[in-house]
Amino acid sequence: MVELVGALTAAQRDGSEPLDAREIAVLPASWRVRRIFDERIRALLAPTRLLLTVAAADDTGDVALLVAAGERVGAAAGDLGPAEAAGLVRVSGRRLVFRHPLARAAAYQGAVLAERTAAHRALAEAASAADDMGRRAWHLAAATVGYDDEVAAELERSAELFRSRGGRAAVAAAYRRAARLTEDQEARSLRLAAAAAAAAEAGQVELAGMLADEAGPVSSPPAVARLASVRAALEHEQGRAESARLLLVEATCEVTAHRPAMGASLLFESTAMAWEAPDPIAAARHTRAQVTGLDFGEHPVHRGAAGVLDMLAGDLVDGAAAVREFADHVVRTRHERSLTDQVRLHGWDVLLGEYRTVHDEAVALERECRVEGAVGVLPRVLLRLARLRLFLGRHRDAYTTAVEGLEIACDTGQRHLATMFSGVLAVLAALDGKEPGATEGPDGTNGPEGGDLLGRGSAGQPGQDLCPDVVPSPFWLTRAHGLLDLGLGRYDRALQHFAALTGGPHRHLMVSVHSLPDQVEAAMRTERAAEAGPAAESFARWTGATGTAWARAVELRCRALLTADAATAEEFYERALAAHEGDGRPFEEARTRLLYGEWLRRAKRRADAREALTVALKSFERMPAAAWANRARAELRAVGVAPAGSVAGVALVDRLTVQELRVVRLAATGLSNRDIGARLFLSPRTVGYHLSNAYPKLGVTSRAALGALDLG
């Protein structure tokens, strides 16, 4: 509006001269403003117009760079003066800024092709002199008409430079432009595949699909491998894990004879898809059968994939040994791999129950994803962290992590991951005594008042606002229902859920393993106690193969439940509690104490029962796990103790919304608002808003006081 009014004469502004409708009304406002800028630019001398074209072709506003480039097209620094006087640009210090985006558009689009090309070539030369190879490559590409393999190769090198600087979207754009400049179809397809992979990492799922389709059929092993990986990832995000697995197995068979390392990598990806297939056992066996006879050499990634397939197919002992060896190899060589490969290969020792180790490594990966701007990769790491924090009894942290991951997965179109996050949230709700899909966070307080998990004020399944049809993954939803029924004492219903998870071919290995002790407990509370023994033996086999301390403790708890002899049962309980010490599984330890306390009460040892039950109650409240806390309170009342409604009280973190908690935790480490925003993908202003809301809830007035608070 300012520009439109400025274009009027004084008489037109005071109303004494009528407006010419033909001049003003026939175009939309943006085009009318653009025409004003066009007219101002046409009134300038040629050197100033050329310098404006150079400035419009540049995205830095660096005056020194613009002047250096301008000299190469016959313009001098003094030629900026008329452009400033015309109200097109302003120079502040070392930066030039266009007064309006349409002024930039007019300066660039109003120039003829030869002038734009000359501007980009001049900027490329100036960038080269400034040793800015990435910018040089971009401008050379912009100045190129038709194919140019040399410029394409330079742009490809710049793409890897952008990757090291954390710009995944820029990597995709660079590879895409490099492909446009490439005449050879195979090389062009390989670059399009690289662009598609980078787009997926940046969270641009639709663009990744378009680029993969554009790449078309390929024959070289690198192109086959890369395109198969991208297409499988896209299939997986549509919930078609089995289709993705078959695609990867086919590519493995095609590539391995020529490139064994690439074949091993594809095999590992297909193994991950088998893990999530409708029938994981059949998928694992089919994958093994298809690759039998292929020569992968002694590649450690192949051995890792073989170990995971063995465990999926039921060969726990040999599989566990191979997975442990592979996990150690991945940690030792992590700095030799791209971030995407690290995320793909990391964390498989979770199959061995090594949750604390995997968690600490995943925290480092999360930090790298945020620094590198790998928005498309980050949700996969957050899902790993959410599950690990759930396993480690850090329920509040699991909740905030899962909500953030769900938001990002929905925003980036990764719907399959969204169902996984929703599954974690369903389990957390169940542990807190709520139906899966409940709209509150742990303890009913760690979410915005009157809102859903994402703070949008609507009830229903978490994430519905972003993903209208998102539902928890079936394995995790079934486990959530089982845990809720077990916590509420509905043992027959719980047993049905756990039996579905642990029996038959359609089962998820880790969800099944975790459900076996629950099945034992539920079965021993019903008339189907005969089912407890086989479940306990299955868990014992997994424990024997993995050798994990917490699993040994839970195995001993199961044996205590199965034992009729009082002395033997007590010995198993005591040994289980000793094994729990320092095992990093507070929820399982509290459950062992609860069951032991119940056993002691039935044995008329009220004082011993009170001690075990009080410790269990406090632990359940800290997590929180309201369903189990209520069970502990009921048992305490049965031994003559009247526990308060909450021993632990309301923690500081429970006063905050999910986003406020994320922000204050980072602020407490000393990060600035800008740094916090970069990590959480928020503006600095939004960070400040959350901090200002959090301070009064925490009873502080500045970020300096946050470091002294217990923020979980």
XYZ file of C-alpha atoms in Angstrom:
712
model
C 0.000 0.000 0.000
C 2.880 2.347 0.763
C 4.259 1.821 -2.731
C 0.831 2.302 -4.359
C 0.238 5.554 -2.514
C 3.753 6.700 -3.310
C 3.043 6.196 -7.002
C 0.191 8.722 -6.947
C 0.609 12.396 -7.749
C -0.028 14.986 -5.048
C -3.296 15.903 -6.747
C -4.391 12.283 -6.841
C -3.547 11.851 -3.172
C -5.605 14.892 -2.082
C -8.502 13.864 -4.347
C -8.424 16.844 -6.719
C -7.348 14.646 -9.637
C -9.278 11.445 -10.426
C -7.531 8.068 -10.544
C -7.245 6.412 -13.930
C -9.006 3.079 -13.502
C -7.211 1.720 -16.521
C -3.882 2.462 -14.859
C -4.648 1.172 -11.350
C -7.636 -1.143 -11.109
C -7.041 -3.645 -13.860
C -4.181 -5.512 -12.091
C -3.910 -7.295 -8.721
C -2.146 -5.264 -6.038
C 1.091 -7.297 -6.271
C 1.337 -6.705 -10.007
C 0.551 -3.032 -9.637
C 3.377 -2.707 -7.089
C 5.664 -4.748 -9.331
C 4.937 -2.386 -12.245
C 5.921 0.574 -10.082
C 9.281 -1.037 -9.395
C 9.698 -1.933 -13.078
C 9.230 1.701 -14.032
C 11.764 2.902 -11.451
C 14.342 0.382 -12.670
C 13.837 1.300 -16.331
C 14.537 4.917 -15.427
C 18.042 4.022 -14.185
C 21.232 3.968 -16.233
C 22.526 0.638 -17.532
C 25.357 0.160 -14.952
C 22.914 0.617 -12.058
C 20.403 -1.751 -13.630
C 23.115 -4.392 -14.086
C 24.258 -3.981 -10.497
C 20.653 -4.426 -9.327
C 20.426 -7.620 -11.394
C 23.585 -8.896 -9.701
C 22.163 -8.020 -6.276
C 18.872 -9.752 -7.080
C 20.720 -12.895 -8.215
C 22.604 -13.023 -4.910
C 21.078 -14.151 -1.610
C 23.725 -12.889 0.796
C 23.391 -9.115 0.539
C 27.164 -8.948 1.028
C 28.098 -5.540 -0.398
C 31.748 -6.488 -0.940
C 30.732 -9.557 -2.957
C 28.198 -7.540 -4.968
C 30.683 -4.797 -5.773
C 33.298 -7.387 -6.811
C 30.763 -9.081 -9.076
C 29.466 -5.747 -10.355
C 32.918 -4.758 -11.521
C 32.926 -7.848 -13.734
C 29.820 -6.600 -15.581
C 31.003 -3.012 -15.879
C 29.391 -1.481 -12.785
C 31.051 0.339 -9.888
C 30.159 0.790 -6.212
C 28.947 4.320 -6.936
C 26.271 2.949 -9.242
C 24.323 1.803 -6.165
C 23.503 5.410 -5.294
C 20.728 5.953 -7.866
C 19.079 2.649 -6.822
C 19.018 3.790 -3.180
C 17.643 7.188 -4.177
C 14.865 5.469 -6.162
C 13.781 3.575 -3.035
C 14.668 0.175 -4.454
C 17.413 -0.864 -2.015
C 19.085 0.335 1.113
C 22.646 -0.256 2.277
C 23.258 -0.725 5.981
C 26.867 -1.336 6.928
C 28.103 -4.200 4.802
C 24.689 -5.443 3.714
C 22.366 -4.516 0.889
C 18.640 -5.156 1.326
C 15.839 -4.777 -1.214
C 13.032 -2.640 0.203
C 10.415 -5.104 -1.016
C 10.497 -8.664 -2.417
C 8.802 -7.397 -5.564
C 11.647 -4.939 -6.072
C 14.035 -7.900 -6.136
C 11.724 -9.757 -8.525
C 11.554 -6.749 -10.832
C 15.348 -6.361 -10.842
C 15.901 -10.017 -11.745
C 12.967 -10.910 -13.953
C 13.036 -7.602 -15.787
C 16.570 -8.341 -17.021
C 17.036 -10.276 -20.242
C 18.526 -13.793 -20.167
C 21.983 -12.618 -21.209
C 22.054 -10.107 -18.343
C 20.942 -12.698 -15.768
C 23.502 -15.191 -17.045
C 26.247 -12.552 -16.896
C 25.214 -11.682 -13.329
C 25.486 -15.289 -12.174
C 28.850 -15.778 -13.891
C 30.146 -12.618 -12.248
C 28.927 -13.818 -8.857
C 30.553 -17.225 -9.455
C 33.886 -15.555 -10.175
C 33.560 -13.311 -7.128
C 32.655 -16.300 -4.942
C 35.665 -18.184 -6.283
C 37.916 -15.291 -5.344
C 36.360 -15.379 -1.855
C 36.986 -19.155 -1.674
C 33.250 -19.879 -1.408
C 33.076 -22.974 -3.607
C 29.503 -23.844 -2.731
C 28.155 -20.478 -3.822
C 30.382 -20.528 -6.902
C 28.841 -23.850 -7.993
C 25.289 -22.575 -7.537
C 25.916 -19.491 -9.645
C 27.743 -21.458 -12.342
C 24.737 -23.770 -12.549
C 22.342 -20.817 -12.755
C 24.443 -19.386 -15.575
C 24.441 -22.647 -17.543
C 21.955 -23.375 -20.311
C 21.802 -27.005 -21.424
C 24.088 -29.834 -20.290
C 27.473 -29.240 -18.667
C 29.123 -32.208 -16.936
C 31.892 -30.102 -15.438
C 29.469 -27.733 -13.714
C 27.310 -30.696 -12.646
C 30.324 -32.346 -11.004
C 31.193 -29.122 -9.209
C 27.615 -28.785 -7.993
C 27.713 -32.385 -6.764
C 30.843 -31.607 -4.748
C 29.087 -28.581 -3.300
C 26.161 -30.801 -2.255
C 28.448 -32.725 0.068
C 29.737 -29.410 1.394
C 26.181 -28.368 2.185
C 25.653 -31.708 3.932
C 28.580 -31.027 6.245
C 27.033 -27.657 7.074
C 23.699 -29.180 8.004
C 21.526 -28.230 5.026
C 19.730 -31.399 3.893
C 17.248 -29.457 1.745
C 20.144 -27.654 0.060
C 21.808 -31.019 -0.602
C 18.662 -32.236 -2.356
C 18.416 -29.047 -4.409
C 22.082 -29.242 -5.438
C 21.860 -32.867 -6.574
C 18.619 -32.122 -8.403
C 20.183 -29.216 -10.303
C 23.298 -31.286 -11.006
C 21.042 -33.962 -12.538
C 19.452 -31.366 -14.830
C 22.918 -30.499 -16.147
C 23.890 -34.160 -16.736
C 23.491 -35.648 -20.215
C 24.359 -39.292 -19.461
C 21.142 -41.013 -18.345
C 22.796 -43.341 -15.807
C 24.781 -40.541 -14.166
C 21.685 -38.361 -14.219
C 19.636 -41.065 -12.503
C 22.291 -41.546 -9.852
C 22.215 -37.835 -9.023
C 18.419 -37.839 -8.939
C 18.574 -40.782 -6.554
C 20.978 -38.832 -4.348
C 18.596 -35.879 -4.478
C 15.689 -38.120 -3.512
C 17.625 -39.543 -0.565
C 18.549 -36.061 0.662
C 14.966 -34.863 0.261
C 13.757 -37.773 2.385
C 16.351 -36.908 5.035
C 15.095 -33.318 4.976
C 11.549 -34.510 5.580
C 10.411 -33.673 2.028
C 8.690 -37.008 1.461
C 6.590 -36.030 -1.570
C 9.579 -34.450 -3.327
C 11.643 -37.565 -2.599
C 8.997 -39.688 -4.322
C 8.874 -37.412 -7.347
C 12.660 -37.471 -7.728
C 12.807 -41.252 -7.357
C 10.159 -41.610 -10.081
C 12.021 -39.182 -12.310
C 15.209 -41.229 -12.001
C 13.530 -44.042 -13.951
C 15.092 -47.479 -14.578
C 18.810 -47.827 -13.857
C 21.434 -50.525 -14.281
C 24.629 -49.496 -12.491
C 24.971 -51.036 -8.989
C 25.309 -47.664 -7.191
C 22.164 -46.314 -8.858
C 20.229 -49.538 -8.252
C 21.249 -49.564 -4.586
C 20.476 -45.926 -3.907
C 17.134 -45.925 -5.692
C 16.077 -49.172 -4.020
C 16.890 -47.676 -0.648
C 14.890 -44.515 -1.343
C 11.903 -46.324 -2.841
C 11.845 -48.802 0.034
C 11.892 -45.961 2.560
C 8.922 -44.369 0.797
C 7.048 -47.686 0.755
C 7.773 -48.092 4.448
C 6.396 -44.650 5.233
C 3.152 -45.688 3.553
C 2.940 -48.634 5.939
C 4.013 -51.197 3.337
C 6.980 -52.780 5.123
C 6.646 -56.113 3.303
C 6.648 -54.423 -0.111
C 9.728 -52.456 0.946
C 11.465 -55.637 2.101
C 10.848 -57.437 -1.191
C 12.153 -54.456 -3.155
C 15.343 -54.426 -1.075
C 15.861 -58.186 -1.299
C 15.601 -58.002 -5.094
C 18.138 -55.161 -5.193
C 20.449 -57.111 -2.843
C 20.483 -60.038 -5.236
C 21.156 -57.729 -8.192
C 23.959 -55.691 -6.618
C 25.947 -58.046 -4.372
C 27.951 -59.811 -7.079
C 29.321 -56.438 -8.248
C 29.431 -54.480 -4.987
C 29.371 -56.758 -1.899
C 29.416 -53.832 0.546
C 26.402 -52.223 -1.115
C 24.664 -55.589 -1.111
C 25.325 -55.989 2.609
C 23.863 -52.547 3.287
C 20.732 -53.373 1.285
C 20.395 -56.679 3.098
C 20.503 -54.878 6.419
C 17.771 -52.503 5.289
C 15.648 -55.457 4.183
C 16.223 -57.019 7.598
C 14.850 -53.899 9.263
C 11.758 -54.174 7.058
C 11.332 -57.841 7.988
C 11.243 -56.683 11.598
C 8.081 -54.694 10.837
C 6.480 -57.051 8.298
C 3.014 -58.486 9.008
C 4.670 -61.891 9.566
C 8.216 -61.158 10.801
C 9.219 -64.812 11.164
C 8.198 -65.715 7.611
C 9.797 -62.497 6.309
C 13.088 -63.303 8.054
C 13.148 -66.839 6.696
C 12.310 -65.692 3.178
C 15.066 -63.079 3.256
C 17.619 -65.653 4.423
C 16.551 -68.074 1.703
C 16.801 -65.457 -1.053
C 20.346 -64.350 -0.193
C 21.725 -67.821 0.450
C 24.703 -68.328 -1.834
C 25.485 -64.640 -2.280
C 29.078 -63.737 -1.473
C 29.180 -60.753 0.879
C 32.757 -61.511 1.876
C 33.383 -60.953 5.565
C 31.506 -57.679 5.664
C 30.466 -56.857 9.253
C 27.169 -55.338 8.112
C 26.255 -58.676 6.519
C 27.087 -60.495 9.746
C 24.930 -58.023 11.667
C 22.011 -58.535 9.298
C 22.410 -62.308 9.561
C 22.343 -62.024 13.356
C 19.139 -59.991 13.383
C 17.513 -62.428 10.939
C 18.550 -65.348 13.146
C 16.970 -63.734 16.198
C 13.789 -62.952 14.297
C 13.609 -66.546 13.080
C 14.108 -67.898 16.617
C 17.837 -68.739 16.665
C 18.513 -66.589 19.729
C 21.958 -67.779 20.860
C 23.854 -67.473 17.559
C 21.849 -64.403 16.593
C 22.579 -62.594 19.862
C 26.314 -63.199 19.561
C 26.362 -61.805 16.018
C 24.241 -58.781 16.963
C 26.503 -57.968 19.921
C 29.610 -58.138 17.721
C 27.938 -55.967 15.095
C 26.782 -53.358 17.632
C 30.337 -52.995 18.904
C 31.570 -52.577 15.332
C 29.001 -49.831 14.621
C 30.077 -47.855 17.692
C 33.767 -48.184 16.815
C 33.276 -47.032 13.223
C 30.475 -44.482 13.651
C 32.644 -41.524 12.622
C 33.372 -43.210 9.295
C 29.676 -43.208 8.335
C 27.114 -40.671 7.213
C 24.493 -39.635 9.742
C 21.821 -41.573 7.862
C 23.910 -44.760 7.942
C 24.611 -44.264 11.639
C 20.898 -44.031 12.372
C 20.141 -47.051 10.181
C 22.793 -49.285 11.742
C 22.737 -48.070 15.319
C 20.794 -49.517 18.195
C 20.260 -53.125 17.226
C 21.719 -54.248 20.547
C 18.303 -53.213 21.868
C 17.493 -56.823 20.883
C 19.835 -57.793 23.703
C 18.138 -55.530 26.243
C 21.081 -53.111 26.371
C 18.843 -50.096 26.840
C 21.056 -47.675 28.747
C 23.964 -48.066 26.337
C 21.762 -47.657 23.279
C 20.026 -44.665 24.882
C 23.235 -42.732 25.474
C 24.355 -43.356 21.902
C 20.947 -42.280 20.581
C 21.190 -38.979 22.497
C 24.367 -38.201 20.551
C 22.613 -39.056 17.268
C 19.696 -36.811 18.184
C 22.091 -33.919 18.731
C 23.724 -34.532 15.337
C 20.353 -34.634 13.588
C 19.424 -31.263 15.045
C 22.789 -29.691 14.209
C 22.700 -31.004 10.621
C 19.045 -30.102 10.100
C 18.164 -33.725 9.270
C 14.466 -33.224 9.957
C 13.464 -36.351 8.057
C 15.893 -38.546 10.015
C 15.272 -37.018 13.447
C 11.887 -38.727 14.090
C 13.513 -42.142 13.727
C 15.991 -41.245 16.444
C 13.276 -39.716 18.619
C 11.224 -42.899 18.281
C 14.208 -44.906 19.471
C 14.660 -42.536 22.402
C 10.967 -42.543 23.317
C 10.908 -46.334 23.446
C 14.164 -46.534 25.367
C 12.977 -43.979 27.910
C 9.806 -46.000 28.309
C 11.849 -49.162 28.883
C 14.092 -47.290 31.351
C 11.122 -46.107 33.403
C 11.578 -42.453 32.425
C 7.933 -42.014 31.576
C 7.798 -38.207 31.535
C 10.802 -38.019 29.236
C 9.337 -40.744 27.053
C 6.135 -38.744 26.804
C 7.743 -35.428 25.801
C 10.010 -37.207 23.319
C 7.115 -39.115 21.753
C 4.970 -35.993 21.423
C 7.763 -34.065 19.698
C 8.483 -37.007 17.415
C 4.799 -37.357 16.564
C 4.563 -33.673 15.677
C 7.609 -33.801 13.388
C 6.565 -37.103 11.790
C 3.135 -35.696 10.995
C 4.566 -32.397 9.734
C 6.964 -34.212 7.388
C 4.439 -36.745 6.127
C 6.063 -39.752 7.833
C 2.755 -41.339 8.734
C 4.119 -44.784 9.524
C 6.422 -43.321 12.146
C 3.467 -41.356 13.485
C 1.663 -44.625 14.231
C 4.735 -45.829 16.109
C 4.860 -42.701 18.267
C 1.153 -43.024 18.897
C 1.809 -46.591 20.063
C 4.351 -45.394 22.628
C 1.881 -42.790 23.878
C -0.798 -45.474 24.151
C 1.469 -47.597 26.362
C 2.310 -44.582 28.539
C -1.381 -43.832 28.953
C -2.019 -47.455 29.941
C 0.749 -47.415 32.536
C -0.882 -44.370 34.041
C -4.222 -46.145 34.287
C -5.854 -44.498 31.258
C -7.352 -46.050 28.181
C -4.913 -46.080 25.235
C -5.472 -42.862 23.306
C -6.169 -40.831 26.457
C -5.596 -37.131 26.003
C -3.527 -36.420 29.113
C 0.138 -36.825 29.778
C 1.645 -38.762 32.689
C -0.019 -37.881 36.008
C -2.718 -36.028 34.040
C -0.780 -32.768 34.373
C 2.053 -32.732 31.846
C -0.014 -31.259 29.048
C -1.721 -27.939 28.378
C -4.902 -27.463 30.366
C -8.045 -28.473 28.480
C -6.084 -29.731 25.481
C -4.939 -32.957 23.926
C -1.422 -34.357 23.943
C -0.340 -31.795 21.377
C -2.007 -28.879 23.125
C -4.606 -28.159 20.459
C -7.674 -28.333 22.644
C -9.302 -31.336 20.957
C -9.968 -34.751 22.362
C -9.251 -38.054 20.710
C -6.312 -40.042 19.492
C -2.956 -38.202 19.861
C -1.976 -36.514 16.604
C -5.421 -36.390 15.015
C -5.080 -32.700 14.189
C -1.927 -33.318 12.160
C -2.637 -36.863 10.964
C -6.439 -37.296 10.970
C -6.307 -41.079 10.672
C -3.235 -41.812 12.807
C -3.721 -44.816 15.067
C -1.216 -46.651 17.282
C 0.683 -49.501 15.666
C -1.139 -52.793 16.331
C 1.638 -54.423 18.369
C 1.977 -51.470 20.707
C -1.755 -50.880 20.995
C -2.332 -54.515 21.970
C 0.443 -54.257 24.551
C -1.099 -51.036 25.885
C -4.467 -52.754 26.388
C -2.748 -55.669 28.091
C -0.802 -53.437 30.478
C -3.897 -51.428 31.335
C -5.872 -54.590 32.139
C -2.968 -56.022 34.139
C -2.568 -52.806 36.118
C -6.305 -52.647 36.849
C -6.530 -56.290 37.875
C -8.480 -57.454 34.820
C -6.304 -60.532 34.459
C -8.367 -62.620 32.025
C -8.522 -59.756 29.538
C -4.826 -58.995 30.043
C -3.912 -62.608 29.360
C -5.791 -62.552 26.062
C -3.806 -59.528 24.895
C -0.430 -60.906 25.963
C -1.138 -64.337 24.461
C -1.866 -62.629 21.133
C 1.491 -60.832 21.310
C 3.611 -63.843 22.269
C 1.996 -66.617 20.218
C 1.675 -67.278 16.516
C 3.770 -65.972 13.627
C 2.476 -62.404 13.623
C 4.504 -61.044 16.479
C 7.054 -58.288 17.040
C 10.168 -59.708 18.685
C 10.761 -57.030 21.329
C 7.087 -56.401 22.118
C 6.728 -60.165 22.447
C 9.745 -60.490 24.729
C 8.535 -57.705 26.997
C 5.076 -59.248 27.140
C 6.238 -62.701 28.296
C 6.695 -61.768 32.000
C 3.353 -59.955 31.872
C 1.784 -63.105 30.466
C 3.266 -65.098 33.341
C 1.795 -62.719 35.935
C -1.621 -62.598 34.282
C -1.790 -66.367 33.835
C -0.935 -67.006 37.503
C -3.894 -64.806 38.504
C -6.405 -66.760 36.417
C -7.528 -70.325 35.914
C -5.048 -70.602 33.031
C -1.915 -70.914 35.163
C -0.655 -73.674 32.879
C 0.189 -70.999 30.304
C 2.619 -69.308 32.677
C 5.309 -72.001 32.530
C 5.916 -71.942 28.750
C 5.941 -68.126 28.756
C 8.508 -68.090 31.571
C 10.679 -70.606 29.728
C 10.565 -68.541 26.535
C 11.689 -65.485 28.469
C 14.436 -67.534 30.141
C 15.760 -68.581 26.729
C 15.986 -64.952 25.644
C 17.646 -64.032 28.950
C 20.158 -66.830 28.554
C 21.026 -65.684 25.039
C 21.422 -62.015 25.950
C 22.781 -62.194 29.506
C 21.211 -58.860 30.481
C 21.062 -58.119 34.230
C 17.545 -56.688 34.322
C 16.224 -59.617 32.290
C 17.798 -62.027 34.736
C 16.017 -60.200 37.567
C 12.658 -60.431 35.781
C 13.281 -64.095 35.001
C 13.818 -64.739 38.723
C 10.583 -62.868 39.484
C 8.732 -65.150 37.079
C 10.215 -68.203 38.783
C 9.061 -66.849 42.141
C 5.517 -66.524 40.799
C 5.607 -70.096 39.511
C 7.010 -71.628 42.706
C 4.662 -73.147 45.260
C 7.338 -73.729 47.919
C 7.485 -70.658 50.181
C 11.205 -70.809 50.937
C 12.107 -71.201 47.271
C 9.770 -68.398 46.215
C 11.280 -66.025 48.794
C 14.771 -66.914 47.622
C 13.805 -66.111 44.028
C 12.306 -62.762 45.073
C 15.406 -61.814 47.073
C 17.706 -62.831 44.240
C 15.572 -60.867 41.796
C 15.831 -57.698 43.915
C 19.603 -58.153 44.178
C 19.826 -58.520 40.386
C 17.703 -55.384 39.915
C 20.194 -53.265 41.828
C 21.596 -50.719 39.393
C 20.013 -52.423 36.359
C 18.361 -49.227 35.073
C 14.815 -50.652 34.994
C 13.010 -48.939 37.905
C 9.551 -49.934 36.664
C 10.432 -53.623 36.585
C 12.144 -53.379 39.981
C 9.059 -51.685 41.464
C 6.855 -54.413 40.001
C 9.078 -57.044 41.582
C 8.748 -55.277 44.961
C 4.985 -55.019 44.517
C 4.627 -58.741 43.804
C 6.995 -59.586 46.649
C 5.012 -57.322 48.971
C 1.776 -59.042 47.946
C 3.403 -62.431 48.590
C 4.663 -61.273 52.018
C 1.207 -60.014 52.948
C -0.336 -63.350 52.076
C 2.399 -64.986 54.190
C 1.216 -62.808 57.156
C 4.543 -60.925 57.263
C 2.955 -57.513 57.455
C 6.041 -55.490 58.482
C 8.161 -56.882 55.637
C 5.266 -56.349 53.247
C 4.894 -52.695 54.290
C 8.574 -52.038 53.552
C 8.491 -53.595 50.077
C 5.180 -51.991 49.143
C 6.151 -48.502 50.360
C 9.305 -48.521 48.224
C 7.304 -49.778 45.227
C 4.669 -47.079 45.692
C 7.210 -44.264 45.759
C 8.851 -45.597 42.617
C 5.549 -45.894 40.742
C 4.610 -42.342 41.713
C 7.920 -40.908 40.534
C 7.586 -42.379 37.045
C 4.488 -42.002 37.134
C 2.589 -45.277 36.731
C -0.743 -44.609 38.398
C -2.317 -48.015 37.775
C 0.491 -49.787 39.623
C 0.657 -47.082 42.281
C -3.009 -47.754 43.027
C -2.308 -51.452 43.326
C 0.491 -50.704 45.793
C -1.813 -48.427 47.839
C -4.479 -51.128 47.979
C -1.922 -53.625 49.255
C -0.639 -51.129 51.860
C -4.162 -50.582 53.114
C -4.498 -54.348 53.431
C -1.541 -54.375 55.848
C -2.888 -51.468 57.907
C -1.220 -48.484 56.199
C -3.284 -45.583 54.863
C -1.053 -44.021 52.214
C -1.592 -40.442 51.093
C -2.982 -39.826 47.635
C 0.528 -39.094 46.392
C 3.766 -39.618 48.240
C 5.904 -37.859 45.665
C 3.678 -34.806 45.192
C 3.563 -32.823 41.982
C 6.985 -32.504 40.382
C 8.092 -29.210 38.895
C 8.066 -30.650 35.398
C 4.403 -31.582 35.758
C 3.490 -27.899 35.913
C 4.728 -27.285 32.377
C 3.387 -28.042 28.944
C 5.400 -30.397 26.776
C 6.954 -27.568 24.760
C 7.710 -25.485 27.860
C 9.540 -28.436 29.394
C 11.680 -28.921 26.278
C 12.564 -25.237 26.191
C 13.426 -24.777 29.878
C 15.609 -27.891 29.931
C 17.700 -26.490 27.084
C 17.697 -22.992 28.596
C 19.002 -24.457 31.864
C 22.096 -25.661 29.983
C 22.925 -22.074 29.007
C 21.792 -22.135 25.383
C 20.517 -18.887 23.883
C 16.989 -18.525 22.519
C 18.375 -18.719 18.988
C 20.271 -21.955 19.743
C 17.235 -23.474 21.457
C 15.081 -22.534 18.481
C 17.528 -24.182 16.078
C 17.357 -27.446 18.018
C 13.590 -27.481 18.425
C 12.777 -25.895 15.035
C 11.153 -22.873 16.678
C 11.696 -19.150 16.209
C 13.676 -17.329 18.952
C 10.538 -15.316 19.647
C 8.508 -18.482 20.264
C 11.241 -19.756 22.589
C 10.989 -16.523 24.574
C 7.230 -16.919 24.749
C 7.519 -20.402 26.235
C 10.129 -19.257 28.741
C 7.988 -16.341 29.893
C 5.094 -18.751 30.467
C 7.283 -21.268 32.283
C 9.005 -18.907 34.752
C 5.979 -18.197 36.977
C 5.026 -21.888 36.995
C 8.508 -22.724 38.268
C 8.694 -19.822 40.693
C 11.673 -18.133 39.012
C 12.103 -14.843 37.188
C 15.001 -15.553 34.824
C 16.844 -18.324 33.002
C 19.787 -17.926 35.394
C 17.714 -19.645 38.096
C 16.800 -22.649 35.962
C 20.085 -24.451 36.541
C 19.282 -24.914 40.219
C 15.920 -26.607 39.577
C 15.182 -30.306 39.275
C 13.825 -30.464 35.744
C 13.827 -34.241 35.492
